[in-house]
Amino acid sequence: MTAAILCIGFLVFATHQAQGNPDKIPSFGGYKPFTVLTNSMQPKISAGDMIFVEEKKAANIKKGDIITFKISDGKLITHRVVSVTKQGFMTKGDNNNVRDKWLVKPENIIGTAAVIVPKAGNIAKFLASPAGFSIFIILPLLLLVLIEVYQRILKALNRKEDPAVTES
C-alpha cells in the first residue's frame, strides 16, 4: 500500500513538474519520466505511454538507440538515432516516412529510453489533473483522516463506559 502511494505520488509530482518546466523534471537514480504525446514511435512506443529516460552522455549513444532530446523551440522529442556524425545525431520516428529535419546536438540530449510503461502516461496525466488529484489523492487522504478521528472517538467513548479503565 505504501509503495503504491509513493509510486502514485511520484507520477503526479513528475507529471506536474514536466508540464510546468521540462528543464526541472526530477531525476531518480538517473532516470526521468516522460509521457509520450504522439504516435511517431509506434509500434514500439505509443501516445500515452510513459518512458523512463536514462541520463546518458552523447559519447555513449549509438545508431539504433531511442533518445529523448530538446529541439530549438524547447519541445522534447523521443526518436531513434539513424546515424551518428561528428556534429551530432540524425533521428527518425519509427512511424515516420522521413528522417527528422534537424541535427541533434550532443548538448540537447536528455538520455535514452530505458523503460516503456504502456498507458502509464495517461494515468499520470489524469492523476496530475484537478479531478484526478481530488479523486485519487485528496479523497483517500481525507478518508484516512476520518477513519483515524472515528477510531479515536470510539476509543474515548469506550474509556468513559468502562470504569476500570478510568480508575487506573
CSV table of C-alpha atoms in Angstrom, one decimal:
chain,number,residue,atom,x,y,z
A,1,MET,CA,0.0,0.0,0.0
A,2,THR,CA,2.8,2.4,0.9
A,3,ALA,CA,4.7,1.6,-2.2
A,4,ALA,CA,1.6,2.2,-4.4
A,5,ILE,CA,1.0,5.6,-2.7
A,6,LEU,CA,4.7,6.5,-3.3
A,7,CYS,CA,4.5,5.5,-6.9
A,8,ILE,CA,1.3,7.5,-7.5
A,9,GLY,CA,2.8,10.4,-5.7
A,10,PHE,CA,6.0,10.2,-7.8
A,11,LEU,CA,4.0,10.0,-11.0
A,12,VAL,CA,1.8,13.0,-10.1
A,13,PHE,CA,4.8,15.1,-9.0
A,14,ALA,CA,6.8,14.2,-12.1
A,15,THR,CA,3.9,14.9,-14.5
A,16,HIS,CA,3.2,18.2,-12.8
A,17,GLN,CA,6.8,19.2,-13.0
A,18,ALA,CA,7.1,18.2,-16.6
A,19,GLN,CA,4.0,20.3,-17.5
A,20,GLY,CA,5.4,23.3,-15.7
A,21,ASN,CA,9.0,23.3,-16.8
A,22,PRO,CA,10.6,20.4,-18.7
A,23,ASP,CA,14.1,21.6,-17.6
A,24,LYS,CA,13.1,20.8,-14.0
A,25,ILE,CA,12.0,17.2,-14.4
A,26,PRO,CA,13.1,15.3,-11.3
A,27,SER,CA,15.6,12.5,-11.8
A,28,PHE,CA,15.5,9.5,-9.6
A,29,GLY,CA,18.5,7.2,-9.8
A,30,GLY,CA,19.5,8.7,-13.1
A,31,TYR,CA,16.0,8.2,-14.7
A,32,LYS,CA,13.5,10.8,-15.8
A,33,PRO,CA,9.8,10.0,-16.5
A,34,PHE,CA,8.1,11.4,-19.6
A,35,THR,CA,4.7,11.0,-21.1
A,36,VAL,CA,4.7,10.3,-24.9
A,37,LEU,CA,2.4,12.7,-26.7
A,38,THR,CA,2.4,11.3,-30.3
A,39,ASN,CA,2.5,8.0,-32.2
A,40,SER,CA,5.7,8.8,-34.1
A,41,MET,CA,7.5,5.9,-32.5
A,42,GLN,CA,4.8,3.2,-33.0
A,43,PRO,CA,4.7,0.3,-32.7
A,44,LYS,CA,7.5,0.4,-30.0
A,45,ILE,CA,6.1,3.5,-28.2
A,46,SER,CA,2.6,4.9,-28.4
A,47,ALA,CA,0.9,8.2,-27.3
A,48,GLY,CA,0.0,7.9,-23.7
A,49,ASP,CA,2.9,5.6,-22.8
A,50,MET,CA,5.3,6.6,-20.1
A,51,ILE,CA,9.0,6.3,-20.8
A,52,PHE,CA,11.8,6.4,-18.2
A,53,VAL,CA,14.8,8.1,-19.8
A,54,GLU,CA,18.2,7.2,-18.5
A,55,GLU,CA,20.6,10.1,-18.4
A,56,LYS,CA,23.4,9.2,-20.8
A,57,LYS,CA,26.4,11.1,-22.3
A,58,ALA,CA,26.3,11.7,-26.1
A,59,ALA,CA,29.6,9.7,-26.5
A,60,ASN,CA,27.7,6.5,-25.3
A,61,ILE,CA,24.8,6.9,-27.8
A,62,LYS,CA,24.9,4.8,-31.0
A,63,LYS,CA,22.8,4.1,-34.1
A,64,GLY,CA,19.6,2.4,-33.2
A,65,ASP,CA,19.3,3.9,-29.7
A,66,ILE,CA,16.0,5.7,-28.8
A,67,ILE,CA,16.9,9.1,-27.4
A,68,THR,CA,14.9,12.0,-25.9
A,69,PHE,CA,16.2,15.4,-26.8
A,70,LYS,CA,15.3,19.1,-26.9
A,71,ILE,CA,14.8,20.9,-30.3
A,72,SER,CA,15.3,24.6,-30.9
A,73,ASP,CA,11.8,25.6,-29.7
A,74,GLY,CA,12.3,23.8,-26.4
A,75,LYS,CA,10.0,20.8,-27.2
A,76,LEU,CA,11.1,17.4,-26.2
A,77,ILE,CA,11.2,14.6,-28.8
A,78,THR,CA,11.8,10.9,-28.5
A,79,HIS,CA,13.1,9.3,-31.7
A,80,ARG,CA,15.5,6.7,-32.9
A,81,VAL,CA,19.1,7.5,-33.9
A,82,VAL,CA,19.5,6.6,-37.6
A,83,SER,CA,23.1,8.0,-38.0
A,84,VAL,CA,25.9,9.5,-35.9
A,85,THR,CA,28.1,12.3,-37.2
A,86,LYS,CA,30.8,14.4,-35.7
A,87,GLN,CA,28.3,17.3,-35.3
A,88,GLY,CA,25.5,15.3,-33.7
A,89,PHE,CA,22.8,12.7,-34.4
A,90,MET,CA,20.2,12.2,-37.1
A,91,THR,CA,17.0,10.8,-35.9
A,92,LYS,CA,13.7,9.5,-37.2
A,93,GLY,CA,10.4,8.4,-35.6
A,94,ASP,CA,9.8,4.7,-36.3
A,95,ASN,CA,6.3,5.5,-37.6
A,96,ASN,CA,7.5,8.5,-39.8
A,97,ASN,CA,8.4,8.2,-43.5
A,98,VAL,CA,11.4,10.5,-43.5
A,99,ARG,CA,14.2,11.5,-41.1
A,100,ASP,CA,13.9,14.5,-38.9
A,101,LYS,CA,15.0,17.8,-40.5
A,102,TRP,CA,17.2,18.7,-37.6
A,103,LEU,CA,20.6,17.5,-36.4
A,104,VAL,CA,20.5,16.7,-32.6
A,105,LYS,CA,23.5,18.3,-30.9
A,106,PRO,CA,25.1,16.4,-28.0
A,107,GLU,CA,24.2,19.1,-25.5
A,108,ASN,CA,20.5,18.8,-26.3
A,109,ILE,CA,20.3,15.1,-25.4
A,110,ILE,CA,18.3,14.2,-22.3
A,111,GLY,CA,19.1,10.5,-22.5
A,112,THR,CA,18.0,7.1,-23.9
A,113,ALA,CA,14.6,5.4,-23.4
A,114,ALA,CA,15.3,2.7,-20.9
A,115,VAL,CA,11.8,1.6,-19.8
A,116,ILE,CA,8.5,1.9,-21.5
A,117,VAL,CA,5.3,1.5,-19.5
A,118,PRO,CA,2.2,1.3,-21.8
A,119,LYS,CA,-0.5,3.8,-21.0
A,120,ALA,CA,1.1,4.9,-17.7
A,121,GLY,CA,1.5,8.4,-19.1
A,122,ASN,CA,-2.3,8.7,-19.5
A,123,ILE,CA,-2.7,7.7,-15.9
A,124,ALA,CA,-0.1,10.1,-14.6
A,125,LYS,CA,-1.6,12.9,-16.6
A,126,PHE,CA,-5.0,12.2,-15.2
A,127,LEU,CA,-3.6,12.0,-11.6
A,128,ALA,CA,-2.0,15.4,-12.1
A,129,SER,CA,-5.3,16.9,-13.3
A,130,PRO,CA,-7.5,18.6,-10.7
A,131,ALA,CA,-10.1,15.9,-11.0
A,132,GLY,CA,-7.6,13.0,-10.7
A,133,PHE,CA,-5.8,14.7,-7.9
A,134,SER,CA,-9.0,15.1,-6.0
A,135,ILE,CA,-10.3,11.6,-6.6
A,136,PHE,CA,-7.1,9.7,-6.0
A,137,ILE,CA,-5.1,11.8,-3.6
A,138,ILE,CA,-7.3,14.2,-1.6
A,139,LEU,CA,-10.3,11.8,-1.1
A,140,PRO,CA,-8.2,8.9,0.1
A,141,LEU,CA,-6.2,11.1,2.5
A,142,LEU,CA,-9.5,12.6,3.8
A,143,LEU,CA,-10.9,9.1,4.3
A,144,LEU,CA,-7.8,8.1,6.3
A,145,VAL,CA,-8.2,11.2,8.5
A,146,LEU,CA,-11.9,10.5,9.1
A,147,ILE,CA,-11.2,6.9,9.9
A,148,GLU,CA,-8.5,8.0,12.4
A,149,VAL,CA,-10.9,10.5,14.0
A,150,TYR,CA,-13.7,7.9,14.2
A,151,GLN,CA,-11.3,5.4,15.9
A,152,ARG,CA,-10.2,7.9,18.5
A,153,ILE,CA,-13.8,8.9,19.3
A,154,LEU,CA,-14.7,5.2,19.7
A,155,LYS,CA,-11.7,4.7,22.0
A,156,ALA,CA,-12.6,7.7,24.1
A,157,LEU,CA,-16.2,6.6,24.4
A,158,ASN,CA,-15.1,3.1,25.4
A,159,ARG,CA,-13.0,4.6,28.2
A,160,LYS,CA,-15.9,6.5,29.6
A,161,GLU,CA,-18.2,3.4,29.6
A,162,ASP,CA,-15.5,1.2,31.2
A,163,PRO,CA,-15.0,2.3,34.9
A,164,ALA,CA,-12.0,0.0,35.3
A,165,VAL,CA,-10.2,2.0,32.6
A,166,THR,CA,-10.9,5.4,34.1
A,167,GLU,CA,-9.9,4.4,37.7
A,168,SER,CA,-6.4,3.2,36.8
